[in-house]
Protein backbone atom coordinates (compact mmCIF):
# COMPACT_ATOMS: atom_id res chain seq x y z
CA UNK A 1 0.00 0.00 0.00
CA UNK A 2 1.27 3.47 -0.94
CA UNK A 3 0.02 7.04 -0.99
CA UNK A 4 -1.47 6.37 -4.44
CA UNK A 5 -3.79 3.79 -2.86
CA UNK A 6 -5.62 6.46 -0.86
CA UNK A 7 -5.30 9.23 -3.48
CA UNK A 8 -8.92 8.75 -4.52
CA UNK A 9 -10.05 9.92 -1.11
CA UNK A 10 -8.83 13.42 -1.84
CA UNK A 11 -11.19 13.64 -4.81
CA UNK A 12 -14.12 13.11 -2.43
CA UNK A 13 -15.89 16.02 -0.79
CA UNK A 14 -15.39 16.43 2.95
CA UNK A 15 -15.60 16.92 5.79
CA UNK A 16 -14.14 13.54 6.76
CA UNK A 17 -14.33 11.38 9.83
CA UNK A 18 -11.26 9.18 10.27
CA UNK A 19 -11.23 6.23 12.68
CA UNK A 20 -8.38 4.01 13.85
CA UNK A 21 -9.64 1.22 16.10
CA UNK A 22 -7.74 -1.68 17.66
CA UNK A 23 -9.73 -4.91 17.26
CA UNK A 24 -7.19 -7.36 18.62
CA UNK A 25 -9.17 -7.97 21.79
CA UNK A 26 -6.37 -8.69 24.25
CA UNK A 27 -8.64 -8.12 27.26
CA UNK A 28 -11.48 -10.00 28.93
CA UNK A 29 -14.94 -9.32 27.52
CA UNK A 30 -13.33 -7.91 24.38
CA UNK A 31 -16.62 -7.21 22.59
CA UNK A 32 -17.90 -5.02 25.41
CA UNK A 33 -14.54 -3.28 25.68
CA UNK A 34 -14.62 -2.57 21.93
CA UNK A 35 -18.14 -1.15 22.22
CA UNK A 36 -17.06 1.24 24.98
CA UNK A 37 -13.96 2.39 23.11
CA UNK A 38 -15.97 3.03 19.97
CA UNK A 39 -18.53 4.97 21.99
CA UNK A 40 -15.75 7.25 23.21
CA UNK A 41 -14.34 7.79 19.71
CA UNK A 42 -17.81 8.36 18.31
CA UNK A 43 -18.46 11.00 20.93
CA UNK A 44 -15.32 12.88 19.88
CA UNK A 45 -16.41 12.83 16.26
CA UNK A 46 -19.91 14.06 17.14
CA UNK A 47 -18.47 16.85 19.29
CA UNK A 48 -16.26 17.90 16.36
CA UNK A 49 -19.33 18.25 14.11
CA UNK A 50 -19.51 14.93 12.24
CA UNK A 51 -23.00 14.57 10.78
CA UNK A 52 -25.38 11.82 12.01
CA UNK A 53 -25.46 9.92 8.70
CA UNK A 54 -21.68 9.59 8.64
CA UNK A 55 -21.67 8.44 12.26
CA UNK A 56 -24.29 5.81 11.44
CA UNK A 57 -22.19 4.56 8.53
CA UNK A 58 -19.25 4.17 10.90
CA UNK A 59 -21.51 2.45 13.46
CA UNK A 60 -22.30 -0.21 10.85
CA UNK A 61 -18.63 -0.60 9.91
CA UNK A 62 -17.51 -1.03 13.51
CA UNK A 63 -20.49 -3.27 14.25
CA UNK A 64 -19.43 -5.69 11.53
CA UNK A 65 -15.93 -6.01 12.99
CA UNK A 66 -15.02 -8.97 15.18
CA UNK A 67 -12.68 -8.48 18.15
CA UNK A 68 -9.38 -10.18 17.45
CA UNK A 69 -9.48 -9.70 13.68
CA UNK A 70 -7.11 -6.77 13.21
CA UNK A 71 -7.05 -3.01 13.49
CA UNK A 72 -9.76 -1.17 11.58
CA UNK A 73 -9.02 1.98 9.60
CA UNK A 74 -11.98 3.81 8.10
CA UNK A 75 -12.50 7.13 6.34
CA UNK A 76 -16.10 8.33 6.03
CA UNK A 77 -17.80 11.39 4.55
CA UNK A 78 -21.29 12.35 3.39
CA UNK A 79 -22.96 9.44 5.14
CA UNK A 80 -20.76 6.77 3.55
CA UNK A 81 -17.57 4.92 4.41
CA UNK A 82 -15.30 5.91 1.55
CA UNK A 83 -12.32 3.68 2.37
CA UNK A 84 -11.81 0.87 4.86
CA UNK A 85 -8.98 -1.51 5.67
CA UNK A 86 -8.45 -4.28 8.19
CA UNK A 87 -4.81 -3.97 9.19
CA UNK A 88 -2.98 -7.03 10.53
CA UNK A 89 -0.24 -6.94 13.16
CA UNK A 90 -0.42 -3.17 13.47
CA UNK A 91 0.53 -1.13 16.52
CA UNK A 92 -2.13 1.46 15.68
CA UNK A 93 -3.64 3.29 18.63
CA UNK A 94 -7.33 4.15 18.87
CA UNK A 95 -7.93 7.59 17.37
CA UNK A 96 -10.69 9.66 15.81
CA UNK A 97 -10.23 12.75 13.67
CA UNK A 98 -12.80 15.07 12.11
CA UNK A 99 -11.76 17.65 9.53
CA UNK A 100 -11.86 18.75 5.92
CA UNK A 101 -9.31 16.09 4.89
CA UNK A 102 -8.80 12.41 5.72
CA UNK A 103 -6.12 11.82 8.35
CA UNK A 104 -4.15 9.16 6.47
CA UNK A 105 -0.71 9.57 8.06
CA UNK A 106 -0.90 6.72 10.62
CA UNK A 107 -2.17 4.29 7.96
CA UNK A 108 0.60 5.19 5.53
CA UNK A 109 3.21 5.02 8.30
CA UNK A 110 2.10 1.45 8.99
CA UNK A 111 2.01 0.60 5.30
CA UNK A 112 5.63 1.58 4.73
CA UNK A 113 6.73 -1.02 7.30
CA UNK A 114 5.39 -3.60 4.86
CA UNK A 115 6.98 -4.62 1.58
CA UNK A 116 5.35 -6.64 -1.14
CA UNK A 117 7.53 -9.70 -1.15
CA UNK A 118 7.77 -13.19 -2.58
CA UNK A 119 9.00 -16.27 -0.69
CA UNK A 120 10.37 -19.11 -2.81
CA UNK A 121 11.07 -22.58 -1.38
CA UNK A 122 13.03 -24.46 -4.00
CA UNK A 123 14.28 -28.02 -4.42
CA UNK A 124 15.52 -30.10 -7.31
CA UNK A 125 12.05 -30.79 -8.66
CA UNK A 126 10.67 -27.24 -8.66
CA UNK A 127 9.50 -24.56 -6.25
CA UNK A 128 6.67 -23.32 -4.05
CA UNK A 129 6.04 -19.59 -4.51
CA UNK A 130 4.02 -17.38 -2.16
CA UNK A 131 3.47 -13.64 -2.69
CA UNK A 132 2.54 -11.30 0.17
CA UNK A 133 1.11 -7.81 0.19
CA UNK A 134 0.20 -6.15 3.53
CA UNK A 135 -0.98 -9.12 5.56
CA UNK A 136 0.15 -12.44 6.97
CA UNK A 137 -1.76 -14.50 4.40
CA UNK A 138 -0.36 -14.77 0.87
CA UNK A 139 -2.23 -13.11 -1.96
CA UNK A 140 -0.90 -15.70 -4.42
CA UNK A 141 0.40 -19.24 -4.01
CA UNK A 142 1.84 -21.29 -6.83
CA UNK A 143 3.49 -24.71 -6.93
CA UNK A 144 5.90 -25.39 -9.79
CA UNK A 145 7.04 -28.87 -10.73
CA UNK A 146 9.69 -28.94 -13.43
CA UNK A 147 9.03 -30.85 -16.62
CA UNK A 148 12.38 -32.66 -16.43
CA UNK A 149 12.16 -35.61 -14.06
CA UNK A 150 15.77 -36.84 -14.31
CA UNK A 151 16.38 -35.61 -10.76
CA UNK A 152 18.36 -38.31 -8.97
CA UNK A 153 22.12 -38.16 -9.09
CA UNK A 154 22.98 -41.72 -10.05
CA UNK A 155 26.26 -43.24 -8.95
CA UNK A 156 26.70 -46.44 -10.99
CA UNK A 157 30.46 -46.29 -10.72
CA UNK A 158 33.07 -46.61 -13.43
CA UNK A 159 33.34 -44.56 -16.60
CA UNK A 160 29.59 -43.67 -16.72
CA UNK A 161 29.34 -42.02 -13.29
CA UNK A 162 30.27 -38.52 -14.52
CA UNK A 163 27.80 -38.74 -17.40
CA UNK A 164 24.93 -39.68 -15.04
CA UNK A 165 25.92 -36.88 -12.64
CA UNK A 166 25.86 -34.31 -15.43
CA UNK A 167 22.45 -35.53 -16.60
CA UNK A 168 21.07 -35.11 -13.07
CA UNK A 169 22.50 -31.62 -12.64
CA UNK A 170 21.23 -30.58 -16.06
CA UNK A 171 17.80 -31.72 -14.94
CA UNK A 172 17.99 -29.74 -11.67
CA UNK A 173 19.03 -26.62 -13.54
CA UNK A 174 16.27 -27.05 -16.11
CA UNK A 175 13.67 -27.31 -13.34
CA UNK A 176 15.14 -24.29 -11.54
CA UNK A 177 15.03 -22.28 -14.77
CA UNK A 178 11.34 -23.08 -15.20
CA UNK A 179 10.69 -22.03 -11.60
CA UNK A 180 12.71 -18.82 -12.08
CA UNK A 181 10.56 -17.83 -15.06
CA UNK A 182 7.43 -18.16 -12.89
CA UNK A 183 9.06 -16.19 -10.07
CA UNK A 184 9.80 -13.40 -12.55
CA UNK A 185 6.15 -13.30 -13.61
CA UNK A 186 4.86 -13.31 -10.03
CA UNK A 187 7.23 -10.50 -9.03
CA UNK A 188 6.00 -8.40 -11.94
CA UNK A 189 2.33 -9.22 -11.31
CA UNK A 190 2.32 -8.24 -7.62
CA UNK A 191 4.93 -5.48 -7.81
CA UNK A 192 7.19 -7.28 -5.34
CA UNK A 193 10.08 -5.35 -3.84
CA UNK A 194 11.87 -8.30 -2.22
CA UNK A 195 12.36 -11.98 -3.08
CA UNK A 196 13.41 -14.40 -0.34
CA UNK A 197 14.75 -17.79 -1.40
CA UNK A 198 15.21 -20.91 0.73
CA UNK A 199 15.55 -24.67 0.25
CA UNK A 200 18.09 -26.95 -1.40
CA UNK A 201 21.39 -25.04 -1.66
CA UNK A 202 22.26 -26.28 -5.14
CA UNK A 203 18.75 -25.59 -6.44
CA UNK A 204 18.85 -22.12 -4.87
CA UNK A 205 21.98 -21.36 -6.86
CA UNK A 206 20.43 -22.49 -10.12
CA UNK A 207 17.27 -20.47 -9.43
CA UNK A 208 19.19 -17.28 -8.65
CA UNK A 209 21.26 -17.67 -11.82
CA UNK A 210 18.15 -17.87 -13.98
CA UNK A 211 16.20 -14.95 -12.48
CA UNK A 212 15.80 -11.97 -14.78
CA UNK A 213 17.99 -8.89 -14.51
CA UNK A 214 15.04 -7.06 -12.94
CA UNK A 215 14.34 -9.71 -10.30
CA UNK A 216 17.86 -10.78 -9.36
CA UNK A 217 18.77 -7.60 -7.40
CA UNK A 218 15.67 -8.12 -5.26
CA UNK A 219 16.66 -11.65 -4.23
CA UNK A 220 18.07 -12.60 -0.82
CA UNK A 221 18.87 -16.05 0.54
CA UNK A 222 17.33 -17.11 3.84
CA UNK A 223 19.59 -18.78 6.40
CA UNK A 224 16.79 -21.04 7.60
CA UNK A 225 16.83 -24.51 6.08
CA UNK A 226 13.85 -26.67 5.33
CA UNK A 227 12.31 -27.91 2.15
CA UNK A 228 9.17 -27.25 0.17
CA UNK A 229 6.93 -29.31 2.41
CA UNK A 230 5.72 -28.57 5.93
CA UNK A 231 8.48 -29.33 8.40
CA UNK A 232 9.97 -28.15 11.67
CA UNK A 233 11.67 -25.19 10.02
CA UNK A 234 8.42 -23.46 8.99
CA UNK A 235 8.00 -21.35 12.16
CA UNK A 236 11.66 -20.35 12.19
CA UNK A 237 11.48 -19.49 8.50
CA UNK A 238 8.41 -17.32 9.07
CA UNK A 239 10.25 -15.33 11.74
CA UNK A 240 13.27 -14.91 9.50
CA UNK A 241 11.10 -13.70 6.63
CA UNK A 242 9.60 -11.03 8.93
CA UNK A 243 13.08 -10.02 10.10
CA UNK A 244 14.38 -9.80 6.54
CA UNK A 245 11.44 -7.64 5.47
CA UNK A 246 12.03 -5.23 8.36
CA UNK A 247 15.77 -5.17 7.67
CA UNK A 248 15.03 -4.23 4.06
CA UNK A 249 12.59 -1.52 5.21
CA UNK A 250 15.26 -0.02 7.49
CA UNK A 251 17.93 -0.22 4.79
CA UNK A 252 15.71 1.58 2.28
CA UNK A 253 14.85 4.28 4.81
CA UNK A 254 18.52 4.81 5.62
CA UNK A 255 19.40 5.04 1.93
CA UNK A 256 16.61 7.58 1.36
CA UNK A 257 17.77 9.78 4.25
CA UNK A 258 21.36 9.53 3.04
CA UNK A 259 20.28 10.67 -0.40
CA UNK A 260 18.31 13.54 1.14
CA UNK A 261 21.34 14.64 3.16
CA UNK A 262 23.50 14.60 0.03
CA UNK A 263 21.00 16.54 -2.06
CA UNK A 264 20.43 19.05 0.73
CA UNK A 265 24.19 19.59 0.93
CA UNK A 266 24.33 20.29 -2.80
CA UNK A 267 21.36 22.61 -2.52
CA UNK A 268 19.64 21.82 -5.82
CA UNK A 269 17.49 18.67 -5.62
CA UNK A 270 16.10 18.96 -2.09
CA UNK A 271 13.64 21.20 -0.28
CA UNK A 272 14.17 21.80 3.44
CA UNK A 273 11.43 22.98 5.75
CA UNK A 274 7.69 23.50 5.43
CA UNK A 275 7.80 26.69 3.35
CA UNK A 276 10.21 25.35 0.72
CA UNK A 277 8.42 21.99 0.55
CA UNK A 278 4.96 23.56 0.16
CA UNK A 279 6.32 25.77 -2.63
CA UNK A 280 7.82 22.73 -4.39
CA UNK A 281 4.52 20.83 -4.07
CA UNK A 282 2.71 23.81 -5.61
CA UNK A 283 4.98 23.39 -8.66
CA UNK A 284 4.49 19.58 -8.74
CA UNK A 285 8.26 19.42 -8.26
CA UNK A 286 8.37 16.93 -5.38
CA UNK A 287 9.51 13.39 -6.15
CA UNK A 288 9.44 12.12 -2.55
CA UNK A 289 7.83 13.92 0.37
CA UNK A 290 9.54 13.37 3.73
CA UNK A 291 7.49 13.95 6.87
CA UNK A 292 8.33 13.62 10.56
CA UNK A 293 4.86 13.59 12.08
CA UNK A 294 6.07 14.72 15.50
CA UNK A 295 7.38 17.96 13.99
CA UNK A 296 4.03 18.89 12.40
CA UNK A 297 1.60 17.88 15.13
CA UNK A 298 0.31 21.36 15.96
CA UNK A 299 0.79 23.11 12.61
CA UNK A 300 -1.87 23.88 10.01
CA UNK A 301 -1.77 24.69 6.32
CA UNK A 302 -4.17 25.75 3.58
CA UNK A 303 -5.35 24.04 0.42
CA UNK A 304 -7.56 24.83 -2.54
CA UNK A 305 -9.49 22.75 -5.09
CA UNK A 306 -6.43 21.84 -7.19
CA UNK A 307 -3.79 19.47 -5.70
CA UNK A 308 -1.09 22.10 -6.30
CA UNK A 309 -3.05 24.72 -4.36
CA UNK A 310 -1.09 24.35 -1.13
CA UNK A 311 0.34 27.01 1.17
CA UNK A 312 1.23 27.73 4.77
CA UNK A 313 -1.11 30.73 4.97
CA UNK A 314 -4.43 31.82 3.51
CA UNK A 315 -3.04 34.98 1.90
CA UNK A 316 -0.77 33.06 -0.48
CA UNK A 317 -3.76 31.31 -2.07
CA UNK A 318 -6.10 34.29 -1.74
CA UNK A 319 -3.62 36.37 -3.74
CA UNK A 320 -4.04 33.86 -6.56
CA UNK A 321 -7.81 34.04 -6.33
CA UNK A 322 -8.01 30.50 -4.93
CA UNK A 323 -10.58 29.67 -2.22
CA UNK A 324 -8.66 28.22 0.70
CA UNK A 325 -9.49 25.78 3.52
CA UNK A 326 -7.43 25.26 6.66
CA UNK A 327 -6.43 21.76 7.83
CA UNK A 328 -3.61 20.06 9.74
CA UNK A 329 -0.41 20.68 7.80
CA UNK A 330 0.51 16.99 7.56
CA UNK A 331 -2.86 16.24 5.91
CA UNK A 332 -2.49 19.19 3.52
CA UNK A 333 0.96 18.03 2.42
CA UNK A 334 -0.18 14.41 1.98
CA UNK A 335 -3.05 15.58 -0.22
CA UNK A 336 -0.69 17.57 -2.40
CA UNK A 337 1.72 14.62 -2.66
CA UNK A 338 -1.08 12.26 -3.66
CA UNK A 339 -2.45 14.70 -6.23
CA UNK A 340 0.91 15.35 -7.88
CA UNK A 341 2.14 11.75 -7.94
CA UNK A 342 4.86 12.18 -5.33
CA UNK A 343 6.06 9.28 -3.22
CA UNK A 344 5.93 9.57 0.56
CA UNK A 345 8.19 8.57 3.41
CA UNK A 346 7.08 9.09 7.02
CA UNK A 347 10.08 9.14 9.32
CA UNK A 348 10.32 6.89 12.35
CA UNK A 349 10.69 8.81 15.65
CA UNK A 350 14.39 7.90 15.85
CA UNK A 351 14.98 9.50 12.43
CA UNK A 352 12.99 12.68 13.06
CA UNK A 353 16.14 14.72 13.75
CA UNK A 354 16.95 14.47 10.03
CA UNK A 355 14.08 16.94 9.44
CA UNK A 356 14.42 19.75 12.03
CA UNK A 357 11.30 21.49 10.67
CA UNK A 358 9.36 18.25 10.39
CA UNK A 359 9.22 18.20 6.60
CA UNK A 360 11.42 18.10 3.51
CA UNK A 361 11.45 16.70 -0.01
CA UNK A 362 13.55 15.17 -2.73
CA UNK A 363 12.82 17.02 -5.93
CA UNK A 364 12.20 15.73 -9.44
CA UNK A 365 14.31 18.51 -10.93
CA UNK A 366 16.52 21.30 -9.66
XYZ file of C-alpha atoms in Angstrom:
366
model
C 0.000 0.000 0.000
C 1.274 3.467 -0.935
C 0.023 7.040 -0.989
C -1.474 6.368 -4.435
C -3.793 3.789 -2.859
C -5.621 6.457 -0.860
C -5.303 9.227 -3.476
C -8.923 8.747 -4.520
C -10.048 9.922 -1.106
C -8.835 13.417 -1.844
C -11.186 13.641 -4.810
C -14.122 13.109 -2.433
C -15.888 16.020 -0.787
C -15.392 16.429 2.952
C -15.598 16.919 5.791
C -14.141 13.539 6.762
C -14.334 11.379 9.829
C -11.264 9.183 10.270
C -11.233 6.231 12.678
C -8.378 4.013 13.852
C -9.638 1.223 16.101
C -7.738 -1.678 17.656
C -9.731 -4.908 17.259
C -7.186 -7.359 18.617
C -9.171 -7.973 21.786
C -6.373 -8.694 24.252
C -8.642 -8.121 27.263
C -11.482 -9.998 28.929
C -14.940 -9.323 27.524
C -13.327 -7.909 24.380
C -16.619 -7.210 22.586
C -17.899 -5.018 25.406
C -14.539 -3.275 25.678
C -14.616 -2.572 21.926
C -18.135 -1.149 22.219
C -17.060 1.239 24.978
C -13.963 2.387 23.113
C -15.969 3.029 19.971
C -18.530 4.971 21.986
C -15.754 7.255 23.208
C -14.342 7.790 19.713
C -17.810 8.361 18.306
C -18.457 11.003 20.934
C -15.320 12.876 19.875
C -16.409 12.833 16.257
C -19.908 14.058 17.140
C -18.473 16.854 19.289
C -16.265 17.896 16.359
C -19.327 18.248 14.115
C -19.508 14.935 12.239
C -22.998 14.567 10.780
C -25.378 11.821 12.014
C -25.464 9.919 8.697
C -21.684 9.589 8.641
C -21.668 8.442 12.260
C -24.289 5.808 11.443
C -22.193 4.556 8.530
C -19.252 4.170 10.899
C -21.508 2.446 13.456
C -22.297 -0.207 10.852
C -18.632 -0.599 9.914
C -17.506 -1.030 13.513
C -20.488 -3.271 14.249
C -19.434 -5.689 11.525
C -15.931 -6.006 12.994
C -15.020 -8.967 15.179
C -12.680 -8.482 18.149
C -9.384 -10.185 17.454
C -9.476 -9.696 13.681
C -7.107 -6.773 13.207
C -7.049 -3.011 13.488
C -9.762 -1.173 11.585
C -9.016 1.979 9.603
C -11.984 3.805 8.095
C -12.496 7.128 6.339
C -16.099 8.334 6.031
C -17.801 11.386 4.550
C -21.291 12.350 3.394
C -22.962 9.440 5.145
C -20.760 6.773 3.548
C -17.566 4.916 4.414
C -15.298 5.912 1.548
C -12.324 3.681 2.373
C -11.809 0.871 4.861
C -8.983 -1.514 5.669
C -8.448 -4.280 8.194
C -4.815 -3.968 9.193
C -2.977 -7.025 10.529
C -0.235 -6.943 13.163
C -0.417 -3.170 13.467
C 0.533 -1.133 16.519
C -2.126 1.456 15.676
C -3.638 3.291 18.632
C -7.329 4.148 18.873
C -7.929 7.586 17.370
C -10.694 9.658 15.808
C -10.233 12.751 13.667
C -12.803 15.070 12.107
C -11.763 17.649 9.533
C -11.859 18.755 5.921
C -9.308 16.087 4.886
C -8.805 12.408 5.723
C -6.121 11.816 8.350
C -4.152 9.159 6.467
C -0.711 9.567 8.062
C -0.897 6.722 10.621
C -2.169 4.287 7.960
C 0.604 5.195 5.530
C 3.213 5.023 8.298
C 2.102 1.446 8.993
C 2.010 0.599 5.295
C 5.632 1.576 4.734
C 6.732 -1.016 7.303
C 5.394 -3.604 4.857
C 6.980 -4.621 1.578
C 5.355 -6.637 -1.136
C 7.534 -9.704 -1.146
C 7.770 -13.195 -2.582
C 9.004 -16.268 -0.688
C 10.370 -19.108 -2.806
C 11.071 -22.576 -1.383
C 13.029 -24.456 -4.002
C 14.282 -28.020 -4.415
C 15.522 -30.103 -7.310
C 12.049 -30.792 -8.656
C 10.673 -27.241 -8.664
C 9.504 -24.556 -6.248
C 6.675 -23.319 -4.053
C 6.038 -19.595 -4.510
C 4.024 -17.375 -2.161
C 3.470 -13.639 -2.686
C 2.538 -11.300 0.165
C 1.114 -7.807 0.190
C 0.197 -6.149 3.527
C -0.978 -9.125 5.560
C 0.146 -12.442 6.970
C -1.755 -14.503 4.404
C -0.363 -14.772 0.867
C -2.227 -13.106 -1.958
C -0.905 -15.700 -4.417
C 0.402 -19.236 -4.007
C 1.840 -21.292 -6.832
C 3.493 -24.705 -6.935
C 5.896 -25.391 -9.790
C 7.039 -28.875 -10.728
C 9.690 -28.945 -13.427
C 9.027 -30.848 -16.620
C 12.376 -32.661 -16.429
C 12.156 -35.614 -14.064
C 15.770 -36.845 -14.305
C 16.382 -35.607 -10.763
C 18.359 -38.310 -8.966
C 22.117 -38.162 -9.094
C 22.979 -41.719 -10.054
C 26.258 -43.243 -8.947
C 26.697 -46.436 -10.990
C 30.458 -46.293 -10.724
C 33.074 -46.606 -13.430
C 33.336 -44.559 -16.598
C 29.589 -43.671 -16.723
C 29.336 -42.024 -13.294
C 30.272 -38.521 -14.516
C 27.805 -38.743 -17.398
C 24.934 -39.675 -15.043
C 25.919 -36.883 -12.635
C 25.863 -34.308 -15.429
C 22.453 -35.528 -16.601
C 21.067 -35.115 -13.072
C 22.499 -31.622 -12.636
C 21.231 -30.577 -16.060
C 17.800 -31.725 -14.940
C 17.988 -29.741 -11.668
C 19.034 -26.621 -13.542
C 16.272 -27.054 -16.108
C 13.672 -27.310 -13.336
C 15.136 -24.293 -11.544
C 15.035 -22.283 -14.771
C 11.340 -23.082 -15.200
C 10.690 -22.031 -11.597
C 12.707 -18.822 -12.078
C 10.556 -17.828 -15.059
C 7.434 -18.163 -12.893
C 9.060 -16.187 -10.066
C 9.799 -13.397 -12.554
C 6.147 -13.297 -13.611
C 4.857 -13.306 -10.030
C 7.234 -10.500 -9.026
C 5.999 -8.405 -11.941
C 2.325 -9.221 -11.313
C 2.319 -8.238 -7.617
C 4.931 -5.482 -7.812
C 7.188 -7.284 -5.343
C 10.078 -5.345 -3.838
C 11.867 -8.296 -2.219
C 12.360 -11.977 -3.079
C 13.408 -14.396 -0.335
C 14.750 -17.795 -1.396
C 15.205 -20.912 0.730
C 15.547 -24.666 0.251
C 18.092 -26.951 -1.396
C 21.389 -25.043 -1.660
C 22.260 -26.280 -5.144
C 18.752 -25.594 -6.437
C 18.851 -22.122 -4.872
C 21.983 -21.362 -6.855
C 20.435 -22.488 -10.119
C 17.271 -20.466 -9.428
C 19.190 -17.277 -8.648
C 21.265 -17.667 -11.819
C 18.148 -17.865 -13.982
C 16.204 -14.954 -12.484
C 15.798 -11.971 -14.784
C 17.989 -8.886 -14.506
C 15.036 -7.062 -12.942
C 14.337 -9.711 -10.303
C 17.859 -10.785 -9.357
C 18.765 -7.603 -7.402
C 15.667 -8.118 -5.258
C 16.656 -11.655 -4.230
C 18.067 -12.604 -0.817
C 18.870 -16.052 0.537
C 17.330 -17.105 3.840
C 19.586 -18.783 6.401
C 16.785 -21.043 7.595
C 16.827 -24.510 6.082
C 13.854 -26.670 5.332
C 12.306 -27.911 2.152
C 9.172 -27.248 0.175
C 6.931 -29.308 2.412
C 5.721 -28.567 5.929
C 8.480 -29.326 8.396
C 9.969 -28.151 11.671
C 11.670 -25.191 10.019
C 8.423 -23.460 8.993
C 7.999 -21.350 12.158
C 11.658 -20.347 12.187
C 11.480 -19.488 8.496
C 8.405 -17.317 9.072
C 10.252 -15.332 11.736
C 13.274 -14.912 9.501
C 11.096 -13.696 6.635
C 9.604 -11.034 8.931
C 13.079 -10.021 10.105
C 14.377 -9.804 6.536
C 11.437 -7.639 5.472
C 12.032 -5.226 8.362
C 15.771 -5.168 7.673
C 15.029 -4.226 4.064
C 12.591 -1.519 5.210
C 15.263 -0.018 7.486
C 17.930 -0.220 4.785
C 15.713 1.581 2.279
C 14.848 4.284 4.813
C 18.524 4.806 5.622
C 19.401 5.044 1.928
C 16.612 7.580 1.359
C 17.773 9.775 4.251
C 21.363 9.535 3.044
C 20.277 10.665 -0.398
C 18.309 13.543 1.140
C 21.343 14.636 3.163
C 23.500 14.599 0.035
C 20.996 16.543 -2.063
C 20.429 19.054 0.729
C 24.188 19.595 0.926
C 24.333 20.291 -2.798
C 21.356 22.614 -2.518
C 19.636 21.822 -5.818
C 17.494 18.665 -5.617
C 16.103 18.956 -2.090
C 13.636 21.197 -0.277
C 14.171 21.799 3.436
C 11.427 22.981 5.747
C 7.686 23.504 5.431
C 7.798 26.688 3.354
C 10.208 25.350 0.721
C 8.418 21.992 0.552
C 4.963 23.563 0.158
C 6.321 25.769 -2.630
C 7.822 22.734 -4.389
C 4.522 20.833 -4.069
C 2.710 23.810 -5.610
C 4.982 23.391 -8.655
C 4.488 19.584 -8.744
C 8.257 19.418 -8.262
C 8.375 16.927 -5.379
C 9.508 13.391 -6.151
C 9.444 12.120 -2.553
C 7.834 13.924 0.371
C 9.540 13.368 3.731
C 7.494 13.954 6.874
C 8.332 13.617 10.564
C 4.857 13.592 12.080
C 6.072 14.719 15.499
C 7.383 17.957 13.988
C 4.033 18.887 12.402
C 1.600 17.877 15.126
C 0.315 21.364 15.964
C 0.786 23.107 12.612
C -1.870 23.876 10.011
C -1.774 24.692 6.322
C -4.166 25.748 3.584
C -5.355 24.045 0.423
C -7.556 24.834 -2.544
C -9.488 22.745 -5.091
C -6.434 21.836 -7.186
C -3.786 19.466 -5.701
C -1.094 22.102 -6.302
C -3.051 24.722 -4.356
C -1.094 24.353 -1.131
C 0.344 27.011 1.171
C 1.229 27.732 4.773
C -1.107 30.731 4.968
C -4.434 31.820 3.515
C -3.039 34.984 1.903
C -0.775 33.060 -0.480
C -3.761 31.313 -2.073
C -6.098 34.289 -1.742
C -3.615 36.370 -3.741
C -4.041 33.861 -6.563
C -7.813 34.036 -6.334
C -8.012 30.503 -4.933
C -10.584 29.667 -2.224
C -8.658 28.217 0.702
C -9.489 25.784 3.515
C -7.434 25.263 6.663
C -6.429 21.762 7.831
C -3.611 20.059 9.740
C -0.410 20.682 7.804
C 0.513 16.990 7.558
C -2.858 16.237 5.910
C -2.493 19.186 3.520
C 0.958 18.031 2.422
C -0.181 14.409 1.977
C -3.047 15.581 -0.217
C -0.686 17.574 -2.402
C 1.719 14.622 -2.658
C -1.085 12.261 -3.657
C -2.450 14.698 -6.227
C 0.913 15.349 -7.877
C 2.139 11.747 -7.944
C 4.858 12.178 -5.326
C 6.059 9.283 -3.217
C 5.932 9.571 0.557
C 8.194 8.572 3.415
C 7.076 9.092 7.019
C 10.082 9.139 9.319
C 10.317 6.888 12.345
C 10.692 8.807 15.649
C 14.387 7.899 15.850
C 14.977 9.497 12.431
C 12.992 12.685 13.059
C 16.144 14.719 13.750
C 16.953 14.474 10.034
C 14.084 16.942 9.439
C 14.418 19.746 12.026
C 11.301 21.488 10.670
C 9.365 18.246 10.388
C 9.217 18.198 6.601
C 11.421 18.100 3.515
C 11.447 16.700 -0.010
C 13.545 15.170 -2.727
C 12.822 17.017 -5.926
C 12.204 15.733 -9.435
C 14.306 18.508 -10.928
C 16.524 21.303 -9.662
